[in-house]
């Protein structure tokens, strides 16, 4: 798949929490310009606009919306492309193995409290199948089969474990430089203050590693997320083959 015409497509990144998407969002904001070619819908984008006294995305004039090349964030939904008529939407997302995602979320949460609970105590309080539930709500469907049917229509479906392989192909197709930096990674990675100045986020400390016990615990409970992850791996391989991304 060759690089696209800048104005032909609207890329829509449905960013699920703790799947590695901050790296991509920061790179796109850096190269396309925040609220110029790239718009973020979610807490970060909303905070940045509020700090600058700018209107929310849904209140932009048509000519400003028409300049967008990418809409991304946790608050993306399956019809947000209608804000930018005249461009063909290309939706994409990443899914993470549920156990790896749970440990990442725990480290994120534990880094923001003085006395964090242990993983099991924390995990018991979490909503089951967070990735399935997030996609179900964003796409306006009910069951896993319906989520899969909607994802069949996505331009790309990735998995976090192969993101470093997929991002150069995604960025190259968008016509964006491929030399990205890792952001907001547990125990390392660049912060995001240079891209989103109002955000002074705390570093994420590694409080817990992934163990076989945790993997078994999460796999046994979050069965919808496991099914979604297996589907995403299969779909990822199919799309890479279709696009000739060797």
Tab-separated table of C-alpha atoms in Angstrom:
chain	number	residue	atom	x	y	z
A	1	UNK	CA	0.000	0.000	0.000
A	2	UNK	CA	1.496	3.317	-1.103
A	3	UNK	CA	1.344	6.673	0.686
A	4	UNK	CA	-2.085	8.269	0.478
A	5	UNK	CA	-3.130	11.630	-0.868
A	6	UNK	CA	-3.070	14.072	2.069
A	7	UNK	CA	-6.668	15.169	1.565
A	8	UNK	CA	-8.211	11.939	0.281
A	9	UNK	CA	-8.492	10.081	3.583
A	10	UNK	CA	-9.352	10.822	7.177
A	11	UNK	CA	-7.475	8.455	9.475
A	12	UNK	CA	-9.382	7.706	12.668
A	13	UNK	CA	-7.421	6.075	15.489
A	14	UNK	CA	-9.632	4.458	18.119
A	15	UNK	CA	-7.116	4.461	20.950
A	16	UNK	CA	-7.813	1.987	23.719
A	17	UNK	CA	-6.137	2.650	27.045
A	18	UNK	CA	-2.774	1.000	27.761
A	19	UNK	CA	-2.288	-0.383	24.254
A	20	UNK	CA	0.707	1.794	23.317
A	21	UNK	CA	-1.202	4.466	21.425
A	22	UNK	CA	0.361	7.463	23.169
A	23	UNK	CA	3.529	6.904	21.137
A	24	UNK	CA	1.546	7.207	17.912
A	25	UNK	CA	-0.558	10.161	19.099
A	26	UNK	CA	2.494	12.161	20.173
A	27	UNK	CA	4.265	11.466	16.875
A	28	UNK	CA	1.261	12.551	14.815
A	29	UNK	CA	0.777	15.693	16.897
A	30	UNK	CA	4.447	16.548	16.433
A	31	UNK	CA	4.434	16.151	12.645
A	32	UNK	CA	0.884	17.134	11.671
A	33	UNK	CA	0.367	19.847	14.282
A	34	UNK	CA	-1.965	19.645	17.248
A	35	UNK	CA	-5.419	20.869	16.187
A	36	UNK	CA	-4.070	21.463	12.695
A	37	UNK	CA	-3.713	18.182	10.817
A	38	UNK	CA	-4.168	16.112	14.005
A	39	UNK	CA	-6.989	16.337	16.549
A	40	UNK	CA	-7.148	14.410	19.811
A	41	UNK	CA	-10.524	13.665	21.391
A	42	UNK	CA	-10.206	12.646	25.016
A	43	UNK	CA	-8.783	14.058	28.255
A	44	UNK	CA	-5.464	15.215	26.802
A	45	UNK	CA	-6.939	16.964	23.810
A	46	UNK	CA	-9.706	18.497	25.888
A	47	UNK	CA	-7.251	19.782	28.515
A	48	UNK	CA	-4.987	21.268	25.880
A	49	UNK	CA	-7.843	23.117	24.176
A	50	UNK	CA	-9.249	24.316	27.488
A	51	UNK	CA	-5.840	25.657	28.551
A	52	UNK	CA	-5.547	27.540	25.266
A	53	UNK	CA	-9.145	28.778	25.322
A	54	UNK	CA	-9.966	26.941	22.082
A	55	UNK	CA	-13.338	25.314	21.276
A	56	UNK	CA	-13.944	21.589	21.398
A	57	UNK	CA	-13.667	19.644	18.148
A	58	UNK	CA	-17.428	19.415	17.585
A	59	UNK	CA	-17.636	23.233	17.597
A	60	UNK	CA	-14.967	23.842	14.956
A	61	UNK	CA	-15.908	25.592	11.706
A	62	UNK	CA	-16.126	23.436	8.578
A	63	UNK	CA	-12.974	24.866	7.010
A	64	UNK	CA	-10.899	23.941	10.077
A	65	UNK	CA	-12.339	20.434	10.213
A	66	UNK	CA	-11.593	19.984	6.508
A	67	UNK	CA	-7.851	20.397	7.200
A	68	UNK	CA	-7.762	17.406	9.534
A	69	UNK	CA	-5.895	14.305	8.452
A	70	UNK	CA	-6.165	12.332	11.699
A	71	UNK	CA	-8.656	12.167	14.578
A	72	UNK	CA	-7.489	10.042	17.508
A	73	UNK	CA	-8.146	9.386	21.163
A	74	UNK	CA	-10.039	7.459	23.820
A	75	UNK	CA	-13.286	9.265	22.971
A	76	UNK	CA	-13.311	8.306	19.287
A	77	UNK	CA	-16.546	6.604	18.251
A	78	UNK	CA	-17.680	4.843	15.112
A	79	UNK	CA	-19.373	7.853	13.518
A	80	UNK	CA	-16.935	10.653	14.362
A	81	UNK	CA	-15.749	10.760	10.749
A	82	UNK	CA	-19.039	12.492	9.874
A	83	UNK	CA	-17.540	15.698	11.262
A	84	UNK	CA	-15.325	15.755	8.164
A	85	UNK	CA	-17.512	15.037	5.136
A	86	UNK	CA	-15.890	14.477	1.772
A	87	UNK	CA	-13.017	12.324	3.023
A	88	UNK	CA	-12.926	8.539	3.067
A	89	UNK	CA	-12.518	7.368	6.685
A	90	UNK	CA	-9.835	4.838	7.551
A	91	UNK	CA	-10.445	3.552	11.055
A	92	UNK	CA	-7.761	1.651	12.925
A	93	UNK	CA	-7.028	0.406	16.434
A	94	UNK	CA	-4.653	-1.739	18.477
A	95	UNK	CA	-5.530	-4.546	20.900
A	96	UNK	CA	-3.248	-5.843	23.651
A	97	UNK	CA	-3.038	-9.233	25.340
A	98	UNK	CA	-5.365	-8.788	28.335
A	99	UNK	CA	-2.794	-9.913	30.926
A	100	UNK	CA	-0.124	-7.567	29.603
A	101	UNK	CA	-2.627	-4.747	29.468
A	102	UNK	CA	-3.798	-5.411	33.046
A	103	UNK	CA	-0.250	-5.221	34.406
A	104	UNK	CA	0.371	-2.022	32.452
A	105	UNK	CA	-2.821	-0.463	33.830
A	106	UNK	CA	-1.909	-1.556	37.356
A	107	UNK	CA	1.554	0.030	37.092
A	108	UNK	CA	-0.058	3.219	35.794
A	109	UNK	CA	-2.556	3.357	38.668
A	110	UNK	CA	-0.052	2.276	41.326
A	111	UNK	CA	2.315	5.063	40.274
A	112	UNK	CA	-0.339	7.596	41.258
A	113	UNK	CA	-0.884	6.579	44.869
A	114	UNK	CA	1.391	6.512	47.887
A	115	UNK	CA	0.233	3.088	49.110
A	116	UNK	CA	-0.922	1.027	46.134
A	117	UNK	CA	-2.758	-2.256	46.754
A	118	UNK	CA	-1.359	-5.523	45.504
A	119	UNK	CA	-2.193	-6.581	41.975
A	120	UNK	CA	-4.868	-9.135	42.896
A	121	UNK	CA	-6.701	-6.730	45.185
A	122	UNK	CA	-6.577	-4.053	42.482
A	123	UNK	CA	-7.599	-6.453	39.700
A	124	UNK	CA	-10.651	-7.708	41.586
A	125	UNK	CA	-11.985	-4.145	41.531
A	126	UNK	CA	-11.545	-3.686	37.786
A	127	UNK	CA	-14.287	-4.040	35.181
A	128	UNK	CA	-13.945	-7.333	33.276
A	129	UNK	CA	-13.070	-7.267	29.571
A	130	UNK	CA	-12.156	-3.559	29.350
A	131	UNK	CA	-11.045	-3.680	25.710
A	132	UNK	CA	-14.177	-5.453	24.515
A	133	UNK	CA	-16.355	-3.103	26.546
A	134	UNK	CA	-14.543	-0.066	25.210
A	135	UNK	CA	-14.923	-1.138	21.592
A	136	UNK	CA	-18.519	-2.225	22.121
A	137	UNK	CA	-19.455	1.223	23.409
A	138	UNK	CA	-17.424	3.108	20.805
A	139	UNK	CA	-18.925	1.138	17.926
A	140	UNK	CA	-22.472	1.023	19.294
A	141	UNK	CA	-22.843	-2.761	19.264
A	142	UNK	CA	-23.485	-5.484	21.836
A	143	UNK	CA	-21.645	-8.794	21.489
A	144	UNK	CA	-18.149	-9.900	20.514
A	145	UNK	CA	-19.392	-11.193	17.159
A	146	UNK	CA	-20.731	-7.715	16.340
A	147	UNK	CA	-17.487	-6.061	17.441
A	148	UNK	CA	-15.586	-8.398	15.133
A	149	UNK	CA	-17.916	-7.619	12.247
A	150	UNK	CA	-17.289	-3.894	12.724
A	151	UNK	CA	-13.543	-4.403	12.996
A	152	UNK	CA	-13.653	-6.341	9.724
A	153	UNK	CA	-14.387	-2.968	8.111
A	154	UNK	CA	-11.456	-1.191	9.795
A	155	UNK	CA	-8.583	-0.110	7.603
A	156	UNK	CA	-6.146	-1.683	10.070
A	157	UNK	CA	-6.222	-3.731	13.276
A	158	UNK	CA	-2.979	-4.161	15.182
A	159	UNK	CA	-1.721	-5.817	18.338
A	160	UNK	CA	0.559	-4.028	20.772
A	161	UNK	CA	3.243	-6.701	20.728
A	162	UNK	CA	3.988	-6.000	17.037
A	163	UNK	CA	3.376	-2.243	17.098
A	164	UNK	CA	7.028	-1.468	16.390
A	165	UNK	CA	6.721	-3.531	13.213
A	166	UNK	CA	3.400	-1.990	12.143
A	167	UNK	CA	3.871	1.707	12.941
A	168	UNK	CA	6.438	2.414	10.197
A	169	UNK	CA	4.053	0.979	7.603
A	170	UNK	CA	1.096	2.916	9.010
A	171	UNK	CA	3.038	6.183	9.132
A	172	UNK	CA	4.542	5.678	5.684
A	173	UNK	CA	1.067	5.135	4.234
A	174	UNK	CA	-0.114	8.330	5.932
A	175	UNK	CA	2.819	10.225	4.484
A	176	UNK	CA	4.261	10.946	7.940
A	177	UNK	CA	7.938	10.469	8.980
A	178	UNK	CA	8.580	7.082	10.564
A	179	UNK	CA	11.229	8.037	13.155
A	180	UNK	CA	8.956	7.972	16.211
A	181	UNK	CA	9.994	7.967	19.874
A	182	UNK	CA	8.499	5.676	22.498
A	183	UNK	CA	6.275	7.587	24.908
A	184	UNK	CA	4.818	6.864	28.334
A	185	UNK	CA	6.360	3.404	28.632
A	186	UNK	CA	6.498	1.827	32.084
A	187	UNK	CA	9.974	2.362	33.486
A	188	UNK	CA	11.149	4.546	30.580
A	189	UNK	CA	10.253	6.346	27.370
A	190	UNK	CA	9.935	10.051	26.661
A	191	UNK	CA	7.219	12.068	28.342
A	192	UNK	CA	4.653	14.079	26.410
A	193	UNK	CA	5.095	17.607	27.763
A	194	UNK	CA	6.788	18.724	24.538
A	195	UNK	CA	3.692	17.806	22.530
A	196	UNK	CA	0.956	18.552	25.078
A	197	UNK	CA	2.409	21.374	27.241
A	198	UNK	CA	-0.462	21.430	29.798
A	199	UNK	CA	0.144	17.767	30.607
A	200	UNK	CA	2.788	17.284	33.284
A	201	UNK	CA	2.341	13.572	33.753
A	202	UNK	CA	4.128	11.548	36.419
A	203	UNK	CA	6.519	8.767	35.394
A	204	UNK	CA	5.110	5.256	35.402
A	205	UNK	CA	7.018	3.051	37.849
A	206	UNK	CA	7.169	-0.713	37.412
A	207	UNK	CA	5.461	-2.027	40.549
A	208	UNK	CA	4.514	-5.415	39.091
A	209	UNK	CA	5.882	-7.705	36.380
A	210	UNK	CA	3.722	-10.080	34.390
A	211	UNK	CA	3.797	-13.546	35.940
A	212	UNK	CA	2.284	-16.833	34.816
A	213	UNK	CA	-0.098	-16.629	37.763
A	214	UNK	CA	-1.365	-13.242	36.596
A	215	UNK	CA	-1.592	-14.444	32.995
A	216	UNK	CA	-3.744	-17.389	34.101
A	217	UNK	CA	-5.872	-15.187	36.374
A	218	UNK	CA	-6.645	-12.672	33.613
A	219	UNK	CA	-7.123	-15.292	30.906
A	220	UNK	CA	-9.655	-17.136	33.054
A	221	UNK	CA	-11.755	-14.027	33.798
A	222	UNK	CA	-11.490	-11.757	30.753
A	223	UNK	CA	-12.681	-14.242	28.165
A	224	UNK	CA	-14.193	-11.653	25.803
A	225	UNK	CA	-10.918	-9.757	25.726
A	226	UNK	CA	-9.038	-12.983	25.035
A	227	UNK	CA	-11.359	-13.678	22.103
A	228	UNK	CA	-10.904	-10.125	20.850
A	229	UNK	CA	-7.121	-10.385	21.109
A	230	UNK	CA	-7.039	-13.666	19.170
A	231	UNK	CA	-9.215	-12.147	16.469
A	232	UNK	CA	-6.962	-9.055	16.301
A	233	UNK	CA	-3.863	-11.188	15.761
A	234	UNK	CA	-5.545	-13.044	12.913
A	235	UNK	CA	-6.898	-9.867	11.336
A	236	UNK	CA	-3.525	-8.170	11.659
A	237	UNK	CA	-1.840	-10.938	9.673
A	238	UNK	CA	-4.564	-10.827	7.000
A	239	UNK	CA	-4.282	-7.060	6.528
A	240	UNK	CA	-0.502	-7.025	6.410
A	241	UNK	CA	-0.654	-9.662	3.693
A	242	UNK	CA	-3.359	-7.736	1.815
A	243	UNK	CA	-1.309	-4.509	1.889
A	244	UNK	CA	1.981	-6.207	1.053
A	245	UNK	CA	3.599	-5.050	4.271
A	246	UNK	CA	6.404	-7.602	4.416
